[in-house]
Coordinates of C-alpha atoms in Angstrom, one line a residue:
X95 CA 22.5 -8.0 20.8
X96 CA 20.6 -8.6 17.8
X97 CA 17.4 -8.7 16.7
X98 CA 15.4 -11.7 17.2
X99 CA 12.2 -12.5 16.5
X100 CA 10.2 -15.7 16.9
X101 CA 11.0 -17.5 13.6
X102 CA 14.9 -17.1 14.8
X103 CA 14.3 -19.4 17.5
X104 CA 14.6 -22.9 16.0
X105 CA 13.7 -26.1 18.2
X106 CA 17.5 -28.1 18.7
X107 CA 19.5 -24.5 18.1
X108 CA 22.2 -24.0 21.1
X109 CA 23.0 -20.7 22.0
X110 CA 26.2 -19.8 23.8
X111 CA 24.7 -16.8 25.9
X112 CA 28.7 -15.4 27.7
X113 CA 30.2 -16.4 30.6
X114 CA 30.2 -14.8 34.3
X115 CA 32.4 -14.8 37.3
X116 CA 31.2 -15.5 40.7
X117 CA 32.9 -13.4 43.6
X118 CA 33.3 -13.6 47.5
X119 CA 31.8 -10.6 47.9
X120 CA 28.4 -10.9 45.6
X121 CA 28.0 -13.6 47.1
X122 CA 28.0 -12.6 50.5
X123 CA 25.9 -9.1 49.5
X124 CA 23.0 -11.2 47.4
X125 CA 23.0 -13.5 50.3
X126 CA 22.7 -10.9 53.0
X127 CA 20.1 -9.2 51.2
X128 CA 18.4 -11.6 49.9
X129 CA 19.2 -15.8 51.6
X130 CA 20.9 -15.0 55.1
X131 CA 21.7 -19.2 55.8
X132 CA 25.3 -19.6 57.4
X133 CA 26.7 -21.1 54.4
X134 CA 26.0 -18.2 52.0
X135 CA 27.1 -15.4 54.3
X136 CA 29.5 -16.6 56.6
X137 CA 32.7 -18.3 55.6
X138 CA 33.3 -20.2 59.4
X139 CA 30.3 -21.1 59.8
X140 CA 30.3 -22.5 56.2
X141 CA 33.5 -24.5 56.6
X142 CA 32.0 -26.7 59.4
X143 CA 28.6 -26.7 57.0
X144 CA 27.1 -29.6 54.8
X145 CA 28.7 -27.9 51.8
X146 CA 32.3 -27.8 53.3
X147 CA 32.3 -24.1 52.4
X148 CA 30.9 -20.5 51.5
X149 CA 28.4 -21.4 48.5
X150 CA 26.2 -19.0 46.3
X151 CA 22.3 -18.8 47.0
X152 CA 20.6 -20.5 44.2
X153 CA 18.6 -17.5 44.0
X154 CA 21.3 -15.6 43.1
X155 CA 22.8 -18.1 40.4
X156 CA 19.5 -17.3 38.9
X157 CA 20.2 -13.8 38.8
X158 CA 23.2 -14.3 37.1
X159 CA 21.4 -16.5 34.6
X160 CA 18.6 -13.6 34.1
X161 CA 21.1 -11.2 33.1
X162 CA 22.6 -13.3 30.2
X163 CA 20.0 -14.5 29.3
X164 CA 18.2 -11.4 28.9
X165 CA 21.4 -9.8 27.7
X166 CA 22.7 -12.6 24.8
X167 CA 19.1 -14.5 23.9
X168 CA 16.3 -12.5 24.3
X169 CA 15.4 -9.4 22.3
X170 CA 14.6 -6.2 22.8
X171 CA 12.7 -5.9 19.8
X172 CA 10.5 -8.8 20.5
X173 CA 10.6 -10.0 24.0
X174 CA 7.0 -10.0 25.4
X175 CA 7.7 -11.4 29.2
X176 CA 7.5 -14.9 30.5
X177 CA 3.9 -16.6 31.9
X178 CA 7.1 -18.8 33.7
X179 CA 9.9 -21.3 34.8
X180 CA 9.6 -25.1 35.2
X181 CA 12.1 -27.4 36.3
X182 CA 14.4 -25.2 38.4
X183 CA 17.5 -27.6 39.7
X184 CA 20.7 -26.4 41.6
X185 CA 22.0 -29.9 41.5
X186 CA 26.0 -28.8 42.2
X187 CA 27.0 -25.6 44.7
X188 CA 28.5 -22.8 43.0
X189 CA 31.4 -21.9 45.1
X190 CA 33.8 -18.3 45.2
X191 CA 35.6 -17.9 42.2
X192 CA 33.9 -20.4 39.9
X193 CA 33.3 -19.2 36.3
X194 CA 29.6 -20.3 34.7
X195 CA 29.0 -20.5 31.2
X196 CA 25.2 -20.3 29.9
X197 CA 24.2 -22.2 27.0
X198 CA 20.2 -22.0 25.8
X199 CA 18.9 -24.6 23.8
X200 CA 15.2 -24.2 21.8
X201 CA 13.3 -27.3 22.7
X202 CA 10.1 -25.6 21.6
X203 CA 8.6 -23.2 19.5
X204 CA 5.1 -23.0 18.7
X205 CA 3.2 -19.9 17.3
X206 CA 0.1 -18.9 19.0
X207 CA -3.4 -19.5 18.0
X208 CA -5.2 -16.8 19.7
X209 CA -2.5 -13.6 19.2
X210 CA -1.1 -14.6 15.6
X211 CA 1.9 -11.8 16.6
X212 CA 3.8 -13.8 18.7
X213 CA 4.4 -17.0 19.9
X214 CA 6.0 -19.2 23.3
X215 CA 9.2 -20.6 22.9
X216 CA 10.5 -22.6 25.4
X217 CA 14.3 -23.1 26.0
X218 CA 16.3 -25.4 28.0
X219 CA 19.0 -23.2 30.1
X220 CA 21.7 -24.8 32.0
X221 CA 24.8 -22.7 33.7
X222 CA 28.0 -25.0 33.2
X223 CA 31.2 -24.5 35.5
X224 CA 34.9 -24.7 34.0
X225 CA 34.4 -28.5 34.5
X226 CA 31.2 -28.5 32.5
X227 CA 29.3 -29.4 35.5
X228 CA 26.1 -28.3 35.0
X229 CA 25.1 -26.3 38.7
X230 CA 22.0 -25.0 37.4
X231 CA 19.3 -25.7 35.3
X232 CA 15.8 -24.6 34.1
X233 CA 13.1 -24.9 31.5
X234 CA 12.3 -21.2 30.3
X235 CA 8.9 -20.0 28.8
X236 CA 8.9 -16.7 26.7
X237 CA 6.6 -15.2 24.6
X238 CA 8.1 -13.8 21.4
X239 CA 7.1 -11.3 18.6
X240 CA 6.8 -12.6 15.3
X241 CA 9.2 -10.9 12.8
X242 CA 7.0 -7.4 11.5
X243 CA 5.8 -7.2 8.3
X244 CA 7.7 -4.7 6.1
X245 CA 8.7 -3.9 2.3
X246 CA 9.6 -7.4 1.2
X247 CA 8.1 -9.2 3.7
X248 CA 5.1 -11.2 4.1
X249 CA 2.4 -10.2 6.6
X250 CA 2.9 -11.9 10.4
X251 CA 0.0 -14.5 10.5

């Protein structure tokens, strides 16, 4: 991961932030855990079910978002939390086996007039499947460092 600060994050950018696999068995373990309904944790019952099968919680599709996201978009360097999420669709069932790809696109990014070191950026996510279906989707708020100050630069502000 590289450094990003907020002037990297440019309103219309797309970011391709990796790819991950979705297994029978996390599926079953989030699900246990965290969303016991028949069709996330048991396979029978989930065949005779309204989604014809075993699908993943959208709580844990979320998850998986988290992690690349947090992994191929935000940084370390100047990632200050998030006051939140709007927007939060599941509009397709992730099944066993299906392979989502998340893109992040920069709709906004304004700098702060209260704390001049940072400001919110917000970013359209969306988890696509080998189709590119979208299954998931979200509008992401983050508040981001400006880039520091240092020899050569200009001050933050």
């Amino acid at each position: 991961m590289i450094d990003r600060y907020f002037e990297d994050y440019v309103p219309g950018v797309t970011y391709d932030c990796g790819s991950v696999e979705v297994t029978d068995a996390e599926i079953l373990d989030f699900a246990r855990r965290y969303d016991p309904q028949d069709f996330h944790v048991d396979a029978a019952a989930a065949a005779d079910g309204p989604f014809g099968g075993l699908i993943a919680s959208g709580w844990h599709t979320a998850s998986l978002m988290m992690r690349l996201y947090a992994e191929h978009y935000l940084s370390a360097a100047s990632s200050l939390g998030s006051p939140g999420v709007d927007e939060l669709r599941w509009p397709r069932p992730v099944r066993p086996g299906a392979v989502l790809r998340l893109r992040a696109t920069v709709t906004e990014a304004r700098r702060s007039r209260t704390k001049p070191d940072r400001g919110v950026v917000r970013t359209r996510v969306e988890f696509v499947d080998g189709g590119d279906d979208v299954v998931f989707s979200a509008s992401v708020l983050n508040l981001i460092r400006v880039r520091p100050a240092g020899p050569g630069r200009a001050p933050a502000g």
